[in-house]
């Protein structure tokens, strides 16, 4: 640390102004940044900043005339703990014996105004001792802050009176305080989905973060009077090794938080994508591409895991001491090696895991057998932590361990708690070398919410929902399929390996397929079983991609997918893996639209497999069937067979193939009443496939698709699917499936506005303009290269095009405008958004309804790349 000490103590009264003090604050910040880059211990910098603030407040206390008053200025909260980072809040309590007089109120206002002028985040309260106690009894946060109070200047006797009252047993007895703090932590963890492994974590509040260390300190202070981690160690509730580990973890988190605050202008503790690169650079991480951030975040997430494990273990010890007064729960012997004590499992022998590491898996089998077991007892967890560190090989290298692991995978209760505890307590990393590589592995997109390891564990946990009838509404097919799987262990192994190749370069699906195949053979599975697992890992994205990015109403698409799947067992396994994978990627990702697409692909493929791939579907029979059912509905509404036939003679066969009989009847009912040349725009009152269907009928023209999607974009609606057709007499019969901003069907009260907006757009002529809208801030830190790919087709009559681009506002409208300028007609569109990426699929032709020539494809590609580059 530099020898120069920056202090406000020697400033003259006329220098205590915002300009001078701001300059001194900036000087302090620059000095601390240089010291930070020179690897000065972060604790020294945190305490140095606290000392500066103490000195400034003491100087201002005198300057504003409080020196000879019976008042006390008290630091509370993080400032009371002496933990000031560059942007930390300054929490102050002005302790008084009576209400402030007018002069004191004005002096306080002037002092606070000066601090606010310095852009400091100052929180303050003015209270008597009695008021502090009264408010603290009703508010846990206030009570906690008072417990950490520290006198800055003023009446020491008044502060001592507060301290005496705060530390009295009648003010938040330790048992009540402990229970309240545990509930507070549980609620905080729930807000973060009970995981430390979110890709944009909060350094202060996420599970395993600084707040978990604070919680331990608060409880220890309240019950034992321990004012620091070191004193907790002295009381015997932390071993020396655990004290050193917690202190080391705190320093890691402090360094990252200090670096983040050096980068930010406004207070925040979220380590967002926008700041991860600059923070990694400040911390000295280096590497090409995302390597520096990956390394930093792995270190960070592993630190959160260590804190979280120590937090759970020490809270369990506190629970026994504070709540149970040291009494053990009811003992139930499970085996020679283990017993259940209350809701925890205990090893019955010291150093059991060091002597026989494979017994770690025996413990997990007991947890699977007994669903009342919720955790590992603290002494046993200490054993496990020691054994983990001393292992000189991976457990999967032991034959008896492999047998136990397979017994666990085959256990009907394996998904209840066992795998979650194995991940939380490092057993998965101790067992499988590949798992240790994905712990804390980042995924640099807006699609994934969790690290690779956390995503995989959540996938396993989600599969358990398929075994519970209570989840049938959300997962109707999986609740049918999962319970009847004959070889469920193949699905679980595929789930473990499906993303295990991420972060190693190359195709992660291919890496995982090879490694899962070897794993299966090493663990005693047959070669055919290993082939199924390997196939599942290699193709774990196939069903999702096909459902969301291909025309699943095209019989050829279903046939090709069925050929890949080959049999119903693979189809069932892939279904469960796909649905669990989507749900574990992002809690908000699964919706009725995706559920419907997956269901339609599943049932269509199931029919194809049962019919036999050598027997393609009879398209003419499906058309006749749809016509028959639709006509029956229309006749019930009073329409004559003759009128129906006259209308339908104008439609091509493809219309009846690609729409359900209910859609055909709905369209026809309105078309039979429609007269004149005005456009007809219909909006479905009931959700269709989880979305809202918008049907457009009007004279066809090249810019029609572009105008409709532009109008829908103005209404903040997202198009997920489009079927664009033309009648024999040149009228468009276009269907758009749309969702609102929450991925839900459109409320009825919005329908008139949508109809009016689309109708207006259809009536416009001339050049179409696409209004520019600012991209959301979260997209500004991502770059997606625009890619235009043309796919091979079987008949060559139409062109299949894939577009990958940054999902900016109005993207589809701009794409539609390019199609119009290039005289390209759209026949179908599948619109998929994956985080910051748009991955869209189009079936197009030229103005003559022919496939695009190679030259036309190149022109279209260039035009799309140019238009989308301008829009970024």
Short mmCIF file of N, CA and C in Angstrom, two decimals, residues 501-629:
data_model
loop_
_atom_site.label_atom_id
_atom_site.label_comp_id
_atom_site.label_asym_id
_atom_site.label_seq_id
_atom_site.Cartn_x
_atom_site.Cartn_y
_atom_site.Cartn_z
N UNK A 501 -19.72 -31.90 -22.32
CA UNK A 501 -18.62 -31.52 -23.22
C UNK A 501 -18.48 -30.02 -23.40
N UNK A 502 -19.33 -29.22 -22.74
CA UNK A 502 -19.25 -27.77 -22.91
C UNK A 502 -17.98 -27.20 -22.28
N UNK A 503 -17.46 -26.16 -22.93
CA UNK A 503 -16.28 -25.48 -22.41
C UNK A 503 -14.97 -26.11 -22.82
N UNK A 504 -15.04 -27.16 -23.67
CA UNK A 504 -13.80 -27.84 -24.06
C UNK A 504 -13.51 -27.68 -25.56
N UNK A 505 -14.27 -26.81 -26.23
CA UNK A 505 -14.08 -26.66 -27.67
C UNK A 505 -14.75 -27.79 -28.42
N UNK A 506 -15.07 -27.57 -29.67
CA UNK A 506 -15.71 -28.61 -30.47
C UNK A 506 -17.19 -28.72 -30.15
N UNK A 507 -17.81 -29.74 -30.73
CA UNK A 507 -19.24 -30.00 -30.57
C UNK A 507 -19.47 -30.70 -29.24
N UNK A 508 -20.11 -30.02 -28.30
CA UNK A 508 -20.28 -30.61 -26.97
C UNK A 508 -21.14 -31.87 -27.01
N UNK A 509 -22.07 -31.93 -27.96
CA UNK A 509 -22.92 -33.12 -28.08
C UNK A 509 -22.09 -34.33 -28.51
N UNK A 510 -21.17 -34.11 -29.42
CA UNK A 510 -20.32 -35.20 -29.91
C UNK A 510 -19.36 -35.66 -28.81
N UNK A 511 -18.77 -34.70 -28.10
CA UNK A 511 -17.86 -35.04 -26.99
C UNK A 511 -18.60 -35.86 -25.95
N UNK A 512 -19.80 -35.38 -25.56
CA UNK A 512 -20.59 -36.10 -24.56
C UNK A 512 -21.02 -37.47 -25.04
N UNK A 513 -21.34 -37.61 -26.33
CA UNK A 513 -21.77 -38.90 -26.87
C UNK A 513 -20.66 -39.95 -26.74
N UNK A 514 -19.45 -39.54 -27.06
CA UNK A 514 -18.31 -40.48 -26.98
C UNK A 514 -18.04 -40.86 -25.53
N UNK A 515 -18.02 -39.85 -24.65
CA UNK A 515 -17.68 -40.12 -23.26
C UNK A 515 -18.78 -40.89 -22.54
N UNK A 516 -20.05 -40.64 -22.88
CA UNK A 516 -21.14 -41.39 -22.25
C UNK A 516 -21.12 -42.85 -22.69
N UNK A 517 -20.73 -43.10 -23.95
CA UNK A 517 -20.64 -44.48 -24.44
C UNK A 517 -19.58 -45.25 -23.66
N UNK A 518 -18.42 -44.63 -23.46
CA UNK A 518 -17.36 -45.28 -22.67
C UNK A 518 -17.81 -45.50 -21.24
N UNK A 519 -18.48 -44.50 -20.67
CA UNK A 519 -18.97 -44.60 -19.29
C UNK A 519 -19.90 -45.80 -19.13
N UNK A 520 -20.83 -45.95 -20.07
CA UNK A 520 -21.80 -47.04 -19.99
C UNK A 520 -21.11 -48.40 -20.00
N UNK A 521 -20.17 -48.58 -20.91
CA UNK A 521 -19.47 -49.86 -20.99
C UNK A 521 -18.65 -50.13 -19.74
N UNK A 522 -18.00 -49.07 -19.20
CA UNK A 522 -17.22 -49.23 -17.97
C UNK A 522 -18.11 -49.56 -16.77
N UNK A 523 -19.38 -49.17 -16.84
CA UNK A 523 -20.30 -49.39 -15.72
C UNK A 523 -21.23 -50.58 -15.95
N UNK A 524 -20.85 -51.46 -16.86
CA UNK A 524 -21.53 -52.73 -17.00
C UNK A 524 -22.76 -52.74 -17.86
N UNK A 525 -23.04 -51.68 -18.59
CA UNK A 525 -24.18 -51.70 -19.49
C UNK A 525 -23.80 -52.41 -20.78
N UNK A 526 -24.79 -52.94 -21.47
CA UNK A 526 -24.53 -53.64 -22.72
C UNK A 526 -24.21 -52.63 -23.82
N UNK A 527 -23.65 -53.12 -24.91
CA UNK A 527 -23.32 -52.22 -26.01
C UNK A 527 -24.57 -51.58 -26.60
N UNK A 528 -25.68 -52.33 -26.81
CA UNK A 528 -26.90 -51.66 -27.30
C UNK A 528 -27.39 -50.56 -26.35
N UNK A 529 -27.29 -50.78 -25.05
CA UNK A 529 -27.69 -49.75 -24.09
C UNK A 529 -26.77 -48.53 -24.18
N UNK A 530 -25.47 -48.80 -24.31
CA UNK A 530 -24.51 -47.70 -24.46
C UNK A 530 -24.80 -46.91 -25.73
N UNK A 531 -25.22 -47.61 -26.78
CA UNK A 531 -25.53 -46.94 -28.05
C UNK A 531 -26.75 -46.01 -27.90
N UNK A 532 -27.74 -46.45 -27.12
CA UNK A 532 -28.93 -45.61 -26.91
C UNK A 532 -28.55 -44.35 -26.15
N UNK A 533 -27.76 -44.50 -25.07
CA UNK A 533 -27.34 -43.34 -24.27
C UNK A 533 -26.53 -42.39 -25.14
N UNK A 534 -25.60 -42.92 -25.89
CA UNK A 534 -24.76 -42.09 -26.76
C UNK A 534 -25.61 -41.37 -27.79
N UNK A 535 -26.60 -42.06 -28.35
CA UNK A 535 -27.50 -41.44 -29.34
C UNK A 535 -28.29 -40.30 -28.70
N UNK A 536 -28.79 -40.53 -27.49
CA UNK A 536 -29.55 -39.48 -26.80
C UNK A 536 -28.69 -38.24 -26.57
N UNK A 537 -27.46 -38.43 -26.13
CA UNK A 537 -26.58 -37.29 -25.87
C UNK A 537 -26.27 -36.55 -27.18
N UNK A 538 -25.96 -37.31 -28.22
CA UNK A 538 -25.61 -36.70 -29.51
C UNK A 538 -26.80 -35.92 -30.09
N UNK A 539 -28.00 -36.41 -29.84
CA UNK A 539 -29.20 -35.83 -30.46
C UNK A 539 -30.12 -35.15 -29.45
N UNK A 540 -29.57 -34.71 -28.31
CA UNK A 540 -30.46 -34.17 -27.28
C UNK A 540 -31.14 -32.86 -27.70
N UNK A 541 -30.66 -32.22 -28.75
CA UNK A 541 -31.31 -31.00 -29.25
C UNK A 541 -32.22 -31.26 -30.45
N UNK A 542 -32.21 -32.49 -30.96
CA UNK A 542 -32.90 -32.80 -32.21
C UNK A 542 -34.40 -32.52 -32.14
N UNK A 543 -35.05 -32.96 -31.08
CA UNK A 543 -36.50 -32.81 -30.99
C UNK A 543 -36.88 -31.34 -30.84
N UNK A 544 -36.14 -30.61 -30.03
CA UNK A 544 -36.42 -29.20 -29.83
C UNK A 544 -36.23 -28.42 -31.13
N UNK A 545 -35.14 -28.68 -31.83
CA UNK A 545 -34.86 -27.98 -33.08
C UNK A 545 -35.92 -28.31 -34.13
N UNK A 546 -36.28 -29.59 -34.23
CA UNK A 546 -37.27 -29.99 -35.23
C UNK A 546 -38.62 -29.36 -34.95
N UNK A 547 -39.04 -29.37 -33.69
CA UNK A 547 -40.36 -28.83 -33.34
C UNK A 547 -40.42 -27.33 -33.55
N UNK A 548 -39.35 -26.62 -33.18
CA UNK A 548 -39.40 -25.16 -33.19
C UNK A 548 -38.88 -24.53 -34.48
N UNK A 549 -38.10 -25.28 -35.26
CA UNK A 549 -37.46 -24.65 -36.43
C UNK A 549 -37.70 -25.40 -37.73
N UNK A 550 -38.61 -26.34 -37.74
CA UNK A 550 -38.94 -27.04 -38.97
C UNK A 550 -40.45 -27.07 -39.15
N UNK A 551 -40.88 -27.35 -40.35
CA UNK A 551 -42.31 -27.41 -40.67
C UNK A 551 -42.82 -28.80 -40.32
N UNK A 552 -43.30 -28.96 -39.09
CA UNK A 552 -43.70 -30.30 -38.62
C UNK A 552 -45.03 -30.75 -39.23
N UNK A 553 -45.64 -29.89 -40.07
CA UNK A 553 -46.85 -30.32 -40.78
C UNK A 553 -46.51 -30.86 -42.17
N UNK A 554 -45.22 -30.87 -42.47
CA UNK A 554 -44.73 -31.47 -43.71
C UNK A 554 -44.44 -32.95 -43.44
N UNK A 555 -45.13 -33.87 -44.12
CA UNK A 555 -44.91 -35.30 -43.87
C UNK A 555 -43.46 -35.72 -44.03
N UNK A 556 -42.72 -35.07 -44.93
CA UNK A 556 -41.31 -35.42 -45.12
C UNK A 556 -40.48 -35.10 -43.88
N UNK A 557 -40.82 -34.00 -43.20
CA UNK A 557 -40.10 -33.64 -41.98
C UNK A 557 -40.33 -34.70 -40.90
N UNK A 558 -41.57 -35.14 -40.76
CA UNK A 558 -41.89 -36.18 -39.78
C UNK A 558 -41.18 -37.48 -40.13
N UNK A 559 -41.18 -37.84 -41.39
CA UNK A 559 -40.52 -39.08 -41.82
C UNK A 559 -39.02 -39.03 -41.54
N UNK A 560 -38.40 -37.90 -41.86
CA UNK A 560 -36.96 -37.77 -41.61
C UNK A 560 -36.65 -37.85 -40.11
N UNK A 561 -37.48 -37.21 -39.30
CA UNK A 561 -37.28 -37.25 -37.84
C UNK A 561 -37.48 -38.68 -37.32
N UNK A 562 -38.50 -39.34 -37.80
CA UNK A 562 -38.77 -40.72 -37.37
C UNK A 562 -37.63 -41.66 -37.76
N UNK A 563 -37.02 -41.43 -38.92
CA UNK A 563 -35.88 -42.24 -39.33
C UNK A 563 -34.70 -42.06 -38.37
N UNK A 564 -34.50 -40.84 -37.88
CA UNK A 564 -33.43 -40.59 -36.91
C UNK A 564 -33.73 -41.30 -35.59
N UNK A 565 -35.00 -41.26 -35.16
CA UNK A 565 -35.39 -41.82 -33.87
C UNK A 565 -35.39 -43.35 -33.90
N UNK A 566 -35.96 -43.92 -34.97
CA UNK A 566 -35.95 -45.37 -35.25
C UNK A 566 -36.96 -46.20 -34.48
N UNK A 567 -37.19 -45.94 -33.18
CA UNK A 567 -38.17 -46.75 -32.46
C UNK A 567 -38.80 -45.93 -31.34
N UNK A 568 -39.87 -46.46 -30.78
CA UNK A 568 -40.65 -45.70 -29.79
C UNK A 568 -39.92 -45.53 -28.47
N UNK A 569 -39.06 -46.48 -28.11
CA UNK A 569 -38.32 -46.32 -26.85
C UNK A 569 -37.42 -45.09 -26.93
N UNK A 570 -36.73 -44.93 -28.03
CA UNK A 570 -35.87 -43.75 -28.19
C UNK A 570 -36.72 -42.48 -28.23
N UNK A 571 -37.87 -42.55 -28.87
CA UNK A 571 -38.75 -41.39 -28.93
C UNK A 571 -39.18 -40.98 -27.53
N UNK A 572 -39.58 -41.95 -26.69
CA UNK A 572 -40.00 -41.65 -25.32
C UNK A 572 -38.87 -41.07 -24.50
N UNK A 573 -37.68 -41.66 -24.62
CA UNK A 573 -36.53 -41.16 -23.87
C UNK A 573 -36.16 -39.74 -24.31
N UNK A 574 -36.17 -39.52 -25.62
CA UNK A 574 -35.81 -38.20 -26.14
C UNK A 574 -36.84 -37.16 -25.73
N UNK A 575 -38.10 -37.53 -25.71
CA UNK A 575 -39.14 -36.60 -25.27
C UNK A 575 -38.87 -36.11 -23.85
N UNK A 576 -38.64 -37.05 -22.93
CA UNK A 576 -38.43 -36.67 -21.52
C UNK A 576 -37.16 -35.84 -21.36
N UNK A 577 -36.11 -36.21 -22.08
CA UNK A 577 -34.86 -35.46 -22.00
C UNK A 577 -35.06 -34.04 -22.55
N UNK A 578 -35.77 -33.92 -23.65
CA UNK A 578 -35.99 -32.62 -24.29
C UNK A 578 -36.79 -31.68 -23.40
N UNK A 579 -37.90 -32.16 -22.86
CA UNK A 579 -38.76 -31.31 -22.04
C UNK A 579 -38.05 -30.89 -20.76
N UNK A 580 -37.35 -31.83 -20.13
CA UNK A 580 -36.61 -31.48 -18.91
C UNK A 580 -35.49 -30.50 -19.22
N UNK A 581 -34.85 -30.67 -20.36
CA UNK A 581 -33.74 -29.79 -20.76
C UNK A 581 -34.24 -28.35 -20.95
N UNK A 582 -35.36 -28.19 -21.64
CA UNK A 582 -35.91 -26.85 -21.87
C UNK A 582 -36.28 -26.20 -20.53
N UNK A 583 -36.93 -26.95 -19.66
CA UNK A 583 -37.38 -26.39 -18.38
C UNK A 583 -36.22 -26.06 -17.46
N UNK A 584 -35.12 -26.80 -17.56
CA UNK A 584 -33.97 -26.57 -16.68
C UNK A 584 -33.06 -25.47 -17.22
N UNK A 585 -33.28 -25.04 -18.44
CA UNK A 585 -32.44 -24.01 -19.04
C UNK A 585 -32.79 -22.64 -18.51
N UNK A 586 -34.10 -22.40 -18.37
CA UNK A 586 -34.58 -21.10 -17.94
C UNK A 586 -36.01 -21.30 -17.42
N UNK A 587 -36.29 -20.92 -16.17
CA UNK A 587 -37.63 -21.17 -15.61
C UNK A 587 -38.76 -20.56 -16.41
N UNK A 588 -38.47 -19.51 -17.19
CA UNK A 588 -39.53 -18.83 -17.94
C UNK A 588 -39.66 -19.32 -19.39
N UNK A 589 -38.87 -20.33 -19.76
CA UNK A 589 -38.79 -20.72 -21.16
C UNK A 589 -39.95 -21.61 -21.60
N UNK A 590 -40.41 -22.47 -20.71
CA UNK A 590 -41.45 -23.44 -21.08
C UNK A 590 -42.82 -22.76 -21.09
N UNK A 591 -43.53 -22.89 -22.18
CA UNK A 591 -44.88 -22.33 -22.26
C UNK A 591 -45.76 -23.27 -23.07
N UNK A 592 -47.04 -22.91 -23.15
CA UNK A 592 -47.99 -23.80 -23.83
C UNK A 592 -47.68 -23.91 -25.32
N UNK A 593 -47.05 -22.89 -25.90
CA UNK A 593 -46.69 -22.94 -27.31
C UNK A 593 -45.66 -24.05 -27.54
N UNK A 594 -44.59 -24.05 -26.75
CA UNK A 594 -43.56 -25.09 -26.90
C UNK A 594 -44.14 -26.46 -26.57
N UNK A 595 -44.97 -26.52 -25.53
CA UNK A 595 -45.57 -27.80 -25.15
C UNK A 595 -46.38 -28.37 -26.31
N UNK A 596 -47.13 -27.51 -27.00
CA UNK A 596 -47.97 -27.98 -28.10
C UNK A 596 -47.12 -28.44 -29.28
N UNK A 597 -46.07 -27.69 -29.61
CA UNK A 597 -45.19 -28.09 -30.72
C UNK A 597 -44.55 -29.45 -30.45
N UNK A 598 -44.01 -29.63 -29.23
CA UNK A 598 -43.37 -30.90 -28.87
C UNK A 598 -44.40 -32.03 -28.93
N UNK A 599 -45.60 -31.76 -28.43
CA UNK A 599 -46.64 -32.80 -28.42
C UNK A 599 -47.02 -33.21 -29.84
N UNK A 600 -47.18 -32.24 -30.74
CA UNK A 600 -47.57 -32.56 -32.11
C UNK A 600 -46.48 -33.35 -32.82
N UNK A 601 -45.22 -32.98 -32.57
CA UNK A 601 -44.12 -33.74 -33.17
C UNK A 601 -44.08 -35.15 -32.60
N UNK A 602 -44.27 -35.28 -31.29
CA UNK A 602 -44.23 -36.61 -30.65
C UNK A 602 -45.31 -37.52 -31.22
N UNK A 603 -46.55 -37.04 -31.25
CA UNK A 603 -47.65 -37.91 -31.70
C UNK A 603 -47.55 -38.21 -33.20
N UNK A 604 -47.12 -37.24 -33.99
CA UNK A 604 -46.97 -37.49 -35.43
C UNK A 604 -45.89 -38.54 -35.67
N UNK A 605 -44.80 -38.46 -34.90
CA UNK A 605 -43.72 -39.43 -35.06
C UNK A 605 -44.15 -40.80 -34.55
N UNK A 606 -44.86 -40.81 -33.46
CA UNK A 606 -45.35 -42.08 -32.93
C UNK A 606 -46.24 -42.78 -33.96
N UNK A 607 -47.12 -42.02 -34.62
CA UNK A 607 -47.98 -42.61 -35.67
C UNK A 607 -47.15 -43.15 -36.82
N UNK A 608 -46.13 -42.38 -37.22
CA UNK A 608 -45.28 -42.81 -38.33
C UNK A 608 -44.55 -44.09 -37.99
N UNK A 609 -44.04 -44.21 -36.75
CA UNK A 609 -43.32 -45.42 -36.35
C UNK A 609 -44.26 -46.62 -36.28
N UNK A 610 -45.46 -46.41 -35.79
CA UNK A 610 -46.41 -47.52 -35.68
C UNK A 610 -46.94 -47.93 -37.05
N UNK A 611 -47.06 -46.96 -37.93
CA UNK A 611 -47.52 -47.26 -39.29
C UNK A 611 -46.43 -47.96 -40.09
N UNK A 612 -45.18 -47.66 -39.72
CA UNK A 612 -44.05 -48.21 -40.47
C UNK A 612 -43.53 -47.17 -41.44
N UNK A 613 -42.23 -46.93 -41.41
CA UNK A 613 -41.67 -45.87 -42.24
C UNK A 613 -41.76 -46.20 -43.72
N UNK A 614 -41.98 -47.47 -44.02
CA UNK A 614 -42.13 -47.85 -45.42
C UNK A 614 -43.54 -47.53 -45.93
N UNK A 615 -44.43 -47.12 -45.02
CA UNK A 615 -45.80 -46.76 -45.40
C UNK A 615 -46.05 -45.28 -45.14
N UNK A 616 -45.73 -44.41 -46.06
CA UNK A 616 -45.90 -42.97 -45.83
C UNK A 616 -47.38 -42.64 -45.64
N UNK A 617 -47.66 -41.51 -44.96
CA UNK A 617 -49.06 -41.15 -44.71
C UNK A 617 -49.80 -40.85 -46.01
N UNK A 618 -51.07 -41.14 -46.02
CA UNK A 618 -51.92 -40.86 -47.18
C UNK A 618 -52.40 -39.42 -47.07
N UNK A 619 -51.74 -38.53 -47.81
CA UNK A 619 -52.05 -37.11 -47.73
C UNK A 619 -53.49 -36.85 -48.18
N UNK A 620 -53.92 -37.52 -49.25
CA UNK A 620 -55.27 -37.29 -49.75
C UNK A 620 -56.33 -37.69 -48.73
N UNK A 621 -56.04 -38.77 -47.97
CA UNK A 621 -56.98 -39.20 -46.95
C UNK A 621 -57.08 -38.16 -45.84
N UNK A 622 -55.94 -37.53 -45.46
CA UNK A 622 -55.97 -36.50 -44.42
C UNK A 622 -56.76 -35.28 -44.90
N UNK A 623 -56.61 -34.91 -46.16
CA UNK A 623 -57.36 -33.78 -46.71
C UNK A 623 -58.86 -34.08 -46.69
N UNK A 624 -59.23 -35.28 -47.14
CA UNK A 624 -60.65 -35.66 -47.13
C UNK A 624 -61.21 -35.63 -45.71
N UNK A 625 -60.43 -36.11 -44.76
CA UNK A 625 -60.86 -36.16 -43.37
C UNK A 625 -61.09 -34.74 -42.82
N UNK A 626 -60.15 -33.83 -43.09
CA UNK A 626 -60.29 -32.46 -42.60
C UNK A 626 -61.50 -31.77 -43.23
N UNK A 627 -61.69 -32.00 -44.54
CA UNK A 627 -62.85 -31.41 -45.23
C UNK A 627 -64.17 -31.93 -44.65
N UNK A 628 -64.21 -33.22 -44.41
CA UNK A 628 -65.44 -33.85 -43.92
C UNK A 628 -65.84 -33.26 -42.57
N UNK A 629 -64.89 -33.15 -41.65
CA UNK A 629 -65.20 -32.65 -40.31
C UNK A 629 -65.54 -31.16 -40.35
#
